[in-house]
PDB file of C-alpha atoms in Angstrom:
ATOM      1  CA  UNK A   5     -53.921   6.217 -49.799  1.00 53.00           C
ATOM      2  CA  UNK A   6     -52.802   2.664 -49.184  1.00 51.00           C
ATOM      3  CA  UNK A   7     -49.563   3.943 -47.671  1.00 58.00           C
ATOM      4  CA  UNK A   8     -51.494   6.178 -45.264  1.00 63.00           C
ATOM      5  CA  UNK A   9     -53.733   3.273 -44.230  1.00 67.00           C
ATOM      6  CA  UNK A  10     -50.742   1.018 -43.659  1.00 63.00           C
ATOM      7  CA  UNK A  11     -48.987   3.709 -41.623  1.00 61.00           C
ATOM      8  CA  UNK A  12     -52.118   4.213 -39.468  1.00 69.00           C
ATOM      9  CA  UNK A  13     -52.403   0.457 -38.866  1.00 72.00           C
ATOM     10  CA  UNK A  14     -48.738   0.314 -37.914  1.00 70.00           C
ATOM     11  CA  UNK A  15     -49.176   3.256 -35.540  1.00 79.00           C
ATOM     12  CA  UNK A  16     -52.229   1.665 -33.914  1.00 80.00           C
ATOM     13  CA  UNK A  17     -50.468  -1.670 -33.469  1.00 79.00           C
ATOM     14  CA  UNK A  18     -47.462   0.081 -31.949  1.00 82.00           C
ATOM     15  CA  UNK A  19     -49.717   2.003 -29.557  1.00 83.00           C
ATOM     16  CA  UNK A  20     -51.518  -1.198 -28.503  1.00 87.00           C
ATOM     17  CA  UNK A  21     -48.209  -2.987 -27.961  1.00 88.00           C
ATOM     18  CA  UNK A  22     -46.888  -0.082 -25.901  1.00 87.00           C
ATOM     19  CA  UNK A  23     -50.077  -0.094 -23.800  1.00 89.00           C
ATOM     20  CA  UNK A  24     -49.737  -3.841 -23.155  1.00 91.00           C
ATOM     21  CA  UNK A  25     -46.098  -3.394 -22.133  1.00 92.00           C
ATOM     22  CA  UNK A  26     -47.012  -0.584 -19.732  1.00 92.00           C
ATOM     23  CA  UNK A  27     -49.786  -2.711 -18.211  1.00 93.00           C
ATOM     24  CA  UNK A  28     -47.358  -5.571 -17.585  1.00 93.00           C
ATOM     25  CA  UNK A  29     -44.825  -3.150 -16.103  1.00 92.00           C
ATOM     26  CA  UNK A  30     -47.431  -1.720 -13.732  1.00 93.00           C
ATOM     27  CA  UNK A  31     -48.495  -5.228 -12.674  1.00 93.00           C
ATOM     28  CA  UNK A  32     -44.896  -6.259 -11.982  1.00 92.00           C
ATOM     29  CA  UNK A  33     -44.265  -3.058 -10.014  1.00 90.00           C
ATOM     30  CA  UNK A  34     -47.331  -3.721  -7.881  1.00 90.00           C
ATOM     31  CA  UNK A  35     -46.243  -7.307  -7.288  1.00 90.00           C
ATOM     32  CA  UNK A  36     -42.884  -6.013  -6.045  1.00 86.00           C
ATOM     33  CA  UNK A  37     -44.118  -3.052  -4.008  1.00 89.00           C
ATOM     34  CA  UNK A  38     -47.392  -4.239  -2.421  1.00 89.00           C
ATOM     35  CA  UNK A  39     -45.808  -6.870  -0.083  1.00 88.00           C
ATOM     36  CA  UNK A  40     -43.272  -4.315   1.167  1.00 87.00           C
ATOM     37  CA  UNK A  41     -46.012  -1.723   1.645  1.00 90.00           C
ATOM     38  CA  UNK A  42     -48.172  -4.199   3.588  1.00 89.00           C
ATOM     39  CA  UNK A  43     -45.196  -5.007   5.804  1.00 89.00           C
ATOM     40  CA  UNK A  44     -44.663  -1.310   6.565  1.00 89.00           C
ATOM     41  CA  UNK A  45     -48.377  -0.857   7.232  1.00 91.00           C
ATOM     42  CA  UNK A  46     -48.460  -3.840   9.609  1.00 90.00           C
ATOM     43  CA  UNK A  47     -45.504  -2.332  11.471  1.00 89.00           C
ATOM     44  CA  UNK A  48     -47.870   0.501  12.469  1.00 90.00           C
ATOM     45  CA  UNK A  49     -50.723  -1.778  13.607  1.00 90.00           C
ATOM     46  CA  UNK A  50     -51.336  -3.780  16.759  1.00 87.00           C
ATOM     47  CA  UNK A  51     -52.284  -7.460  17.043  1.00 84.00           C
ATOM     48  CA  UNK A  52     -56.023  -6.876  16.922  1.00 84.00           C
ATOM     49  CA  UNK A  53     -55.802  -4.793  13.750  1.00 87.00           C
ATOM     50  CA  UNK A  54     -53.484  -7.275  12.036  1.00 87.00           C
ATOM     51  CA  UNK A  55     -55.751 -10.191  12.886  1.00 84.00           C
ATOM     52  CA  UNK A  56     -58.738  -8.231  11.581  1.00 84.00           C
ATOM     53  CA  UNK A  57     -57.439  -8.353   8.022  1.00 84.00           C
ATOM     54  CA  UNK A  58     -55.428  -6.510   5.412  1.00 85.00           C
ATOM     55  CA  UNK A  59     -55.277  -2.728   5.417  1.00 84.00           C
ATOM     56  CA  UNK A  60     -53.537  -0.274   3.112  1.00 84.00           C
ATOM     57  CA  UNK A  61     -53.800   2.635   5.561  1.00 86.00           C
ATOM     58  CA  UNK A  62     -51.193   3.160   8.321  1.00 86.00           C
ATOM     59  CA  UNK A  63     -52.248   2.970  11.949  1.00 86.00           C
ATOM     60  CA  UNK A  64     -50.880   4.727  15.048  1.00 88.00           C
ATOM     61  CA  UNK A  65     -49.145   1.934  16.988  1.00 87.00           C
ATOM     62  CA  UNK A  66     -45.615   2.219  15.595  1.00 87.00           C
ATOM     63  CA  UNK A  67     -44.135   3.594  18.831  1.00 89.00           C
ATOM     64  CA  UNK A  68     -45.955   0.944  20.892  1.00 87.00           C
ATOM     65  CA  UNK A  69     -44.615  -1.819  18.641  1.00 86.00           C
ATOM     66  CA  UNK A  70     -41.116  -0.382  18.937  1.00 86.00           C
ATOM     67  CA  UNK A  71     -41.331  -0.373  22.747  1.00 85.00           C
ATOM     68  CA  UNK A  72     -42.554  -3.974  22.674  1.00 82.00           C
ATOM     69  CA  UNK A  73     -39.709  -4.897  20.328  1.00 80.00           C
ATOM     70  CA  UNK A  74     -36.972  -3.332  22.468  1.00 79.00           C
ATOM     71  CA  UNK A  75     -38.580  -4.445  25.710  1.00 76.00           C
ATOM     72  CA  UNK A  76     -38.414  -8.137  24.892  1.00 70.00           C
ATOM     73  CA  UNK A  77     -34.644  -8.404  24.753  1.00 69.00           C
ATOM     74  CA  UNK A  78     -34.333  -7.522  21.084  1.00 74.00           C
ATOM     75  CA  UNK A  79     -30.644  -6.542  20.843  1.00 81.00           C
ATOM     76  CA  UNK A  80     -30.844  -4.363  17.762  1.00 81.00           C
ATOM     77  CA  UNK A  81     -27.280  -2.990  17.886  1.00 84.00           C
ATOM     78  CA  UNK A  82     -25.774  -6.439  18.435  1.00 87.00           C
ATOM     79  CA  UNK A  83     -27.833  -7.945  15.606  1.00 87.00           C
ATOM     80  CA  UNK A  84     -26.834  -5.156  13.218  1.00 89.00           C
ATOM     81  CA  UNK A  85     -23.163  -5.528  14.103  1.00 91.00           C
ATOM     82  CA  UNK A  86     -23.140  -9.306  13.685  1.00 92.00           C
ATOM     83  CA  UNK A  87     -25.063  -9.214  10.407  1.00 92.00           C
ATOM     84  CA  UNK A  88     -22.825  -6.476   8.996  1.00 93.00           C
ATOM     85  CA  UNK A  89     -19.637  -8.368   9.904  1.00 93.00           C
ATOM     86  CA  UNK A  90     -20.864 -11.524   8.187  1.00 94.00           C
ATOM     87  CA  UNK A  91     -22.459  -9.824   5.182  1.00 94.00           C
ATOM     88  CA  UNK A  92     -19.516  -7.548   4.358  1.00 94.00           C
ATOM     89  CA  UNK A  93     -17.078 -10.424   4.788  1.00 94.00           C
ATOM     90  CA  UNK A  94     -19.118 -12.689   2.525  1.00 94.00           C
ATOM     91  CA  UNK A  95     -19.589  -9.941  -0.064  1.00 94.00           C
ATOM     92  CA  UNK A  96     -15.903  -9.055  -0.295  1.00 94.00           C
ATOM     93  CA  UNK A  97     -14.603 -12.620  -0.389  1.00 93.00           C
ATOM     94  CA  UNK A  98     -17.244 -13.839  -2.813  1.00 93.00           C
ATOM     95  CA  UNK A  99     -16.938 -10.979  -5.305  1.00 94.00           C
ATOM     96  CA  UNK A 100     -13.171 -10.434  -5.242  1.00 94.00           C
ATOM     97  CA  UNK A 101     -11.981 -14.028  -5.339  1.00 94.00           C
ATOM     98  CA  UNK A 102     -14.669 -15.105  -7.795  1.00 92.00           C
ATOM     99  CA  UNK A 103     -13.549 -12.313 -10.127  1.00 93.00           C
ATOM    100  CA  UNK A 104      -9.950 -13.438  -9.629  1.00 92.00           C
ATOM    101  CA  UNK A 105     -10.793 -17.043 -10.523  1.00 91.00           C
ATOM    102  CA  UNK A 106     -12.842 -15.948 -13.545  1.00 91.00           C
ATOM    103  CA  UNK A 107      -9.950 -13.731 -14.687  1.00 91.00           C
ATOM    104  CA  UNK A 108      -7.508 -16.620 -14.417  1.00 90.00           C
ATOM    105  CA  UNK A 109      -9.741 -18.919 -16.438  1.00 89.00           C
ATOM    106  CA  UNK A 110     -10.453 -16.220 -19.020  1.00 88.00           C
ATOM    107  CA  UNK A 111      -6.895 -14.968 -19.582  1.00 88.00           C
ATOM    108  CA  UNK A 112      -4.550 -17.886 -18.986  1.00 87.00           C
ATOM    109  CA  UNK A 113      -4.317 -21.082 -21.020  1.00 85.00           C
ATOM    110  CA  UNK A 114      -3.156 -23.791 -18.628  1.00 85.00           C
ATOM    111  CA  UNK A 115      -3.464 -27.554 -18.448  1.00 86.00           C
ATOM    112  CA  UNK A 116      -6.714 -28.629 -16.834  1.00 85.00           C
ATOM    113  CA  UNK A 117      -8.457 -25.330 -17.605  1.00 86.00           C
ATOM    114  CA  UNK A 118     -11.446 -27.009 -19.262  1.00 88.00           C
ATOM    115  CA  UNK A 119     -11.688 -29.576 -16.479  1.00 89.00           C
ATOM    116  CA  UNK A 120     -11.779 -26.781 -13.887  1.00 88.00           C
ATOM    117  CA  UNK A 121     -14.465 -24.921 -15.836  1.00 88.00           C
ATOM    118  CA  UNK A 122     -16.581 -28.089 -16.179  1.00 88.00           C
ATOM    119  CA  UNK A 123     -16.213 -28.680 -12.433  1.00 88.00           C
ATOM    120  CA  UNK A 124     -17.553 -25.185 -11.768  1.00 87.00           C
ATOM    121  CA  UNK A 125     -20.526 -25.916 -14.034  1.00 87.00           C
ATOM    122  CA  UNK A 126     -21.242 -29.124 -12.109  1.00 87.00           C
ATOM    123  CA  UNK A 127     -21.096 -27.298  -8.768  1.00 84.00           C
ATOM    124  CA  UNK A 128     -23.653 -24.773 -10.013  1.00 85.00           C
ATOM    125  CA  UNK A 129     -26.114 -27.543 -10.866  1.00 85.00           C
ATOM    126  CA  UNK A 130     -25.817 -29.191  -7.431  1.00 81.00           C
ATOM    127  CA  UNK A 131     -28.339 -27.896  -4.855  1.00 81.00           C
ATOM    128  CA  UNK A 132     -26.765 -26.263  -1.810  1.00 76.00           C
ATOM    129  CA  UNK A 133     -28.888 -28.342   0.565  1.00 78.00           C
ATOM    130  CA  UNK A 134     -27.214 -31.511  -0.737  1.00 80.00           C
ATOM    131  CA  UNK A 135     -23.994 -30.786   1.143  1.00 81.00           C
ATOM    132  CA  UNK A 136     -25.451 -28.932   4.114  1.00 86.00           C
ATOM    133  CA  UNK A 137     -25.463 -31.843   6.575  1.00 86.00           C
ATOM    134  CA  UNK A 138     -21.933 -32.854   5.631  1.00 87.00           C
ATOM    135  CA  UNK A 139     -20.801 -29.244   5.941  1.00 88.00           C
ATOM    136  CA  UNK A 140     -22.218 -28.938   9.462  1.00 90.00           C
ATOM    137  CA  UNK A 141     -20.633 -32.232  10.512  1.00 90.00           C
ATOM    138  CA  UNK A 142     -17.276 -31.136   9.101  1.00 90.00           C
ATOM    139  CA  UNK A 143     -17.450 -27.799  10.951  1.00 91.00           C
ATOM    140  CA  UNK A 144     -18.255 -29.682  14.153  1.00 90.00           C
ATOM    141  CA  UNK A 145     -15.266 -31.999  13.747  1.00 92.00           C
ATOM    142  CA  UNK A 146     -12.814 -29.128  13.264  1.00 91.00           C
ATOM    143  CA  UNK A 147     -14.396 -27.224  16.202  1.00 90.00           C
ATOM    144  CA  UNK A 148     -15.698 -24.231  14.261  1.00 90.00           C
ATOM    145  CA  UNK A 149     -19.245 -24.316  15.566  1.00 91.00           C
ATOM    146  CA  UNK A 150     -20.535 -21.066  17.107  1.00 91.00           C
ATOM    147  CA  UNK A 151     -18.062 -19.124  14.974  1.00 91.00           C
ATOM    148  CA  UNK A 152     -18.333 -16.700  12.071  1.00 92.00           C
ATOM    149  CA  UNK A 153     -15.578 -18.505  10.156  1.00 92.00           C
ATOM    150  CA  UNK A 154     -17.826 -21.158   8.522  1.00 92.00           C
ATOM    151  CA  UNK A 155     -20.301 -18.408   7.624  1.00 92.00           C
ATOM    152  CA  UNK A 156     -17.742 -16.215   5.846  1.00 93.00           C
ATOM    153  CA  UNK A 157     -14.752 -18.205   4.550  1.00 92.00           C
ATOM    154  CA  UNK A 158     -16.685 -20.724   2.353  1.00 89.00           C
ATOM    155  CA  UNK A 159     -18.064 -17.801   0.338  1.00 88.00           C
ATOM    156  CA  UNK A 160     -14.680 -17.622  -1.419  1.00 89.00           C
ATOM    157  CA  UNK A 161     -15.778 -20.611  -3.514  1.00 80.00           C
ATOM    158  CA  UNK A 162     -18.865 -19.170  -5.246  1.00 87.00           C
ATOM    159  CA  UNK A 163     -19.361 -21.056  -8.486  1.00 89.00           C
ATOM    160  CA  UNK A 164     -22.332 -18.987  -9.638  1.00 89.00           C
ATOM    161  CA  UNK A 165     -20.402 -15.741  -9.185  1.00 91.00           C
ATOM    162  CA  UNK A 166     -17.441 -17.159 -11.107  1.00 91.00           C
ATOM    163  CA  UNK A 167     -19.760 -18.082 -13.975  1.00 90.00           C
ATOM    164  CA  UNK A 168     -21.297 -14.603 -14.072  1.00 90.00           C
ATOM    165  CA  UNK A 169     -17.912 -12.866 -13.979  1.00 91.00           C
ATOM    166  CA  UNK A 170     -16.497 -15.147 -16.664  1.00 90.00           C
ATOM    167  CA  UNK A 171     -19.406 -14.450 -19.003  1.00 88.00           C
ATOM    168  CA  UNK A 172     -19.083 -10.724 -18.391  1.00 89.00           C
ATOM    169  CA  UNK A 173     -15.359 -10.811 -19.121  1.00 89.00           C
ATOM    170  CA  UNK A 174     -16.020 -12.631 -22.374  1.00 86.00           C
ATOM    171  CA  UNK A 175     -18.163  -9.714 -23.521  1.00 84.00           C
ATOM    172  CA  UNK A 176     -16.204  -6.651 -22.349  1.00 84.00           C
ATOM    173  CA  UNK A 177     -12.613  -7.547 -21.494  1.00 82.00           C
ATOM    174  CA  UNK A 178      -9.987  -6.790 -24.124  1.00 80.00           C
ATOM    175  CA  UNK A 179      -6.791  -8.842 -24.333  1.00 83.00           C
ATOM    176  CA  UNK A 180      -5.093  -5.819 -25.942  1.00 84.00           C
ATOM    177  CA  UNK A 181      -5.545  -3.942 -22.654  1.00 83.00           C
ATOM    178  CA  UNK A 182      -3.814  -6.739 -20.736  1.00 86.00           C
ATOM    179  CA  UNK A 183      -0.972  -7.028 -23.243  1.00 86.00           C
ATOM    180  CA  UNK A 184      -0.418  -3.261 -23.204  1.00 86.00           C
ATOM    181  CA  UNK A 185      -0.219  -3.325 -19.412  1.00 85.00           C
ATOM    182  CA  UNK A 186       2.324  -6.154 -19.499  1.00 86.00           C
ATOM    183  CA  UNK A 187       4.438  -4.271 -22.024  1.00 86.00           C
ATOM    184  CA  UNK A 188       4.425  -1.271 -19.671  1.00 83.00           C
ATOM    185  CA  UNK A 189       5.882  -3.526 -16.974  1.00 84.00           C
ATOM    186  CA  UNK A 190       2.838  -4.048 -14.761  1.00 82.00           C
ATOM    187  CA  UNK A 191       2.642  -7.260 -12.758  1.00 85.00           C
ATOM    188  CA  UNK A 192      -0.290  -9.643 -12.987  1.00 85.00           C
ATOM    189  CA  UNK A 193      -1.857  -8.670  -9.659  1.00 88.00           C
ATOM    190  CA  UNK A 194      -1.348  -4.991 -10.431  1.00 89.00           C
ATOM    191  CA  UNK A 195      -3.115  -5.471 -13.763  1.00 88.00           C
ATOM    192  CA  UNK A 196      -6.020  -7.234 -12.105  1.00 90.00           C
ATOM    193  CA  UNK A 197      -6.443  -4.872  -9.148  1.00 89.00           C
ATOM    194  CA  UNK A 198      -5.913  -1.513 -10.842  1.00 88.00           C
ATOM    195  CA  UNK A 199      -6.895  -2.098 -14.473  1.00 88.00           C
ATOM    196  CA  UNK A 200      -9.284  -5.041 -14.718  1.00 89.00           C
ATOM    197  CA  UNK A 201     -11.426  -4.416 -11.620  1.00 89.00           C
ATOM    198  CA  UNK A 202     -12.482  -0.893 -12.729  1.00 88.00           C
ATOM    199  CA  UNK A 203     -13.603  -2.386 -16.050  1.00 87.00           C
ATOM    200  CA  UNK A 204     -15.692  -4.943 -14.148  1.00 89.00           C
ATOM    201  CA  UNK A 205     -17.508  -2.416 -11.937  1.00 88.00           C
ATOM    202  CA  UNK A 206     -21.043  -3.179 -13.215  1.00 88.00           C
ATOM    203  CA  UNK A 207     -20.578  -6.929 -12.755  1.00 89.00           C
ATOM    204  CA  UNK A 208     -18.882  -6.492  -9.384  1.00 91.00           C
ATOM    205  CA  UNK A 209     -21.664  -4.211  -8.138  1.00 90.00           C
ATOM    206  CA  UNK A 210     -24.355  -6.626  -9.340  1.00 90.00           C
ATOM    207  CA  UNK A 211     -22.799  -9.632  -7.629  1.00 91.00           C
ATOM    208  CA  UNK A 212     -22.061  -7.590  -4.511  1.00 93.00           C
ATOM    209  CA  UNK A 213     -25.756  -6.781  -4.197  1.00 92.00           C
ATOM    210  CA  UNK A 214     -26.724 -10.439  -4.606  1.00 91.00           C
ATOM    211  CA  UNK A 215     -24.073 -11.606  -2.137  1.00 92.00           C
ATOM    212  CA  UNK A 216     -24.929  -8.983   0.490  1.00 94.00           C
ATOM    213  CA  UNK A 217     -28.681  -9.536   0.314  1.00 91.00           C
ATOM    214  CA  UNK A 218     -28.285 -13.325   0.339  1.00 91.00           C
ATOM    215  CA  UNK A 219     -25.962 -13.233   3.337  1.00 92.00           C
ATOM    216  CA  UNK A 220     -28.041 -10.652   5.236  1.00 92.00           C
ATOM    217  CA  UNK A 221     -31.245 -12.658   4.822  1.00 89.00           C
ATOM    218  CA  UNK A 222     -29.601 -16.022   5.488  1.00 89.00           C
ATOM    219  CA  UNK A 223     -31.284 -17.603   8.482  1.00 88.00           C
ATOM    220  CA  UNK A 224     -30.832 -21.371   8.321  1.00 88.00           C
ATOM    221  CA  UNK A 225     -27.024 -21.623   8.259  1.00 90.00           C
ATOM    222  CA  UNK A 226     -26.410 -19.205  11.177  1.00 91.00           C
ATOM    223  CA  UNK A 227     -29.290 -20.819  13.057  1.00 90.00           C
ATOM    224  CA  UNK A 228     -27.585 -24.222  12.859  1.00 90.00           C
ATOM    225  CA  UNK A 229     -24.011 -23.071  13.417  1.00 91.00           C
ATOM    226  CA  UNK A 230     -24.425 -20.354  16.060  1.00 91.00           C
ATOM    227  CA  UNK A 231     -25.478 -21.183  19.604  1.00 87.00           C
ATOM    228  CA  UNK A 232     -24.537 -18.006  21.479  1.00 87.00           C
ATOM    229  CA  UNK A 233     -27.200 -15.299  21.478  1.00 84.00           C
ATOM    230  CA  UNK A 234     -24.470 -12.630  21.490  1.00 88.00           C
ATOM    231  CA  UNK A 235     -23.507 -13.797  17.971  1.00 90.00           C
ATOM    232  CA  UNK A 236     -27.035 -13.997  16.567  1.00 90.00           C
ATOM    233  CA  UNK A 237     -27.707 -12.152  13.342  1.00 90.00           C
ATOM    234  CA  UNK A 238     -30.620  -9.769  12.882  1.00 87.00           C
ATOM    235  CA  UNK A 239     -32.902 -12.302  11.103  1.00 85.00           C
ATOM    236  CA  UNK A 240     -32.306 -14.740  13.962  1.00 86.00           C
ATOM    237  CA  UNK A 241     -33.245 -12.115  16.554  1.00 84.00           C
ATOM    238  CA  UNK A 242     -36.415 -11.283  14.626  1.00 79.00           C
ATOM    239  CA  UNK A 243     -37.331 -14.965  14.500  1.00 77.00           C
ATOM    240  CA  UNK A 244     -36.843 -15.213  18.279  1.00 75.00           C
ATOM    241  CA  UNK A 245     -39.742 -12.789  18.717  1.00 71.00           C
ATOM    242  CA  UNK A 246     -42.062 -15.618  17.664  1.00 66.00           C
ATOM    243  CA  UNK A 247     -40.860 -17.782  20.527  1.00 55.00           C
ATOM    244  CA  UNK A 248     -43.147 -16.303  23.183  1.00 56.00           C
ATOM    245  CA  UNK A 249     -45.522 -19.134  24.147  1.00 46.00           C
ATOM    246  CA  UNK A 250     -48.020 -16.725  25.685  1.00 50.00           C
ATOM    247  CA  UNK A 251     -48.458 -14.127  22.966  1.00 64.00           C
ATOM    248  CA  UNK A 252     -46.892 -13.306  19.640  1.00 72.00           C
ATOM    249  CA  UNK A 253     -46.661  -9.584  18.978  1.00 76.00           C
ATOM    250  CA  UNK A 254     -46.968  -9.456  15.216  1.00 82.00           C
ATOM    251  CA  UNK A 255     -46.688  -5.675  15.081  1.00 85.00           C
ATOM    252  CA  UNK A 256     -43.314  -5.803  16.827  1.00 84.00           C
ATOM    253  CA  UNK A 257     -42.189  -8.557  14.465  1.00 84.00           C
ATOM    254  CA  UNK A 258     -43.070  -6.423  11.459  1.00 87.00           C
ATOM    255  CA  UNK A 259     -41.130  -3.516  12.971  1.00 87.00           C
ATOM    256  CA  UNK A 260     -38.106  -5.778  13.358  1.00 84.00           C
ATOM    257  CA  UNK A 261     -38.416  -6.956   9.774  1.00 85.00           C
ATOM    258  CA  UNK A 262     -38.747  -3.376   8.525  1.00 88.00           C
ATOM    259  CA  UNK A 263     -35.640  -2.330  10.457  1.00 86.00           C
ATOM    260  CA  UNK A 264     -33.697  -5.269   9.038  1.00 85.00           C
ATOM    261  CA  UNK A 265     -34.449  -4.057   5.491  1.00 87.00           C
ATOM    262  CA  UNK A 266     -32.774  -0.673   5.984  1.00 87.00           C
ATOM    263  CA  UNK A 267     -29.170  -1.861   5.398  1.00 88.00           C
ATOM    264  CA  UNK A 268     -30.244  -3.734   2.250  1.00 89.00           C
ATOM    265  CA  UNK A 269     -31.847  -0.594   0.811  1.00 88.00           C
ATOM    266  CA  UNK A 270     -28.805   1.532   1.678  1.00 89.00           C
ATOM    267  CA  UNK A 271     -26.375  -0.997   0.215  1.00 90.00           C
ATOM    268  CA  UNK A 272     -28.401  -1.305  -2.987  1.00 87.00           C
ATOM    269  CA  UNK A 273     -28.625   2.481  -3.363  1.00 86.00           C
ATOM    270  CA  UNK A 274     -24.861   2.762  -2.906  1.00 87.00           C
ATOM    271  CA  UNK A 275     -23.891  -0.040  -5.297  1.00 86.00           C
ATOM    272  CA  UNK A 276     -26.450   0.685  -8.013  1.00 81.00           C
ATOM    273  CA  UNK A 277     -24.617   3.856  -9.045  1.00 79.00           C
ATOM    274  CA  UNK A 278     -21.602   1.752 -10.001  1.00 78.00           C
ATOM    275  CA  UNK A 279     -23.815  -0.368 -12.246  1.00 74.00           C
ATOM    276  CA  UNK A 280     -25.094   2.730 -14.047  1.00 64.00           C
ATOM    277  CA  UNK A 281     -21.733   4.518 -14.306  1.00 59.00           C
ATOM    278  CA  UNK A 282     -19.891   1.383 -15.387  1.00 53.00           C
ATOM    279  CA  UNK A 283     -22.175   0.669 -18.301  1.00 51.00           C
ATOM    280  CA  UNK A 284     -20.774   3.613 -20.250  1.00 49.00           C
ATOM    281  CA  UNK A 285     -17.140   2.971 -19.377  1.00 49.00           C
ATOM    282  CA  UNK A 286     -14.990   1.393 -22.074  1.00 45.00           C
ATOM    283  CA  UNK A 287     -11.835  -0.581 -21.429  1.00 42.00           C
ATOM    284  CA  UNK A 288      -9.915   0.593 -24.517  1.00 42.00           C
ATOM    285  CA  UNK A 289     -10.042   3.893 -26.329  1.00 43.00           C
ATOM    286  CA  UNK A 290     -10.169   3.687 -30.058  1.00 41.00           C
TER     287      UNK A 290
END
C-alpha cells in the first residue's frame, strides 16, 4: 500500500513538473512569435490603424503599403544584392577561417599556443564599441571608406567563433582520425577541408546562422562607412523611409522590415538541416 501511495505521489509530481515546463515553453514561444506576428499585421495596416493601437487581425492595406514603399525610391533589388554580398562574404570568412584557427590551436602544439588562446579570450571580453572609432579612423586613413572591404574582411578575425569551434572540437574531434589520415598520405589542408569540416557541420551551421543574421541586420557599421546610396544595405534603405519630414508611412516601413526578414528565414531553414543531420554523424567508426 505504501509503495502504491509513493508511486502515485511520484506520478503526480512528475505531471505537475511537466505541466510547469509546458507552460514555460508556451510563454517563451509567445514571446518569440508575438512581436513577429505584430510586425506582419502592421504591414497590412495604414497609418491611422497603426496609430489607433495594437491589433492581432490583419487589415487590407498591404498592396497600398507596398506601392508607397516602392514609390518612395526604395531600391529593393539593390538593397537585397548589397546585403547578400556582404552577408555571404562575412559568413564564409568568419566560419571557415575561425574553424581553421580553432583547428590549429586544437591539433598543433606550438610555442606561444597558450598566449594566443589567452589573447583570443581577452578579445572576447572587450566590447566591440571600444574599437569602433579607431576602426573608422583607420579605414579613413587607408582610403577604404564607402567600400565593402571593411565590412567583410575584418570578419576573418572572429574571436567568439574561434572559441565556439574550439570547444566543439574538444568534444567531438578524434586525434585518431587525423593520425589515420596522415598515415594514408593526406596533407594538412586536405585533412581539414575534406575530413574535419564534415565532422564540424553542426557547429559550422550554427555559427553560419549567427554570422549571417548578425551581418544582415547590421546597421551602424555600414551606416558610418558607406556614403553612396547605390551601396546601401537593406536595413539602411528601410531606415531611410523614416527620413520623410512631412509624413512617416509606418505601414510601408513594416512592409520593408517584413521583406528584409525573408532571406534570414530562408537561410535558417537551409542551414538548420545540417545541424540536425550532423548531430548523429560520428567521426570514427568503432
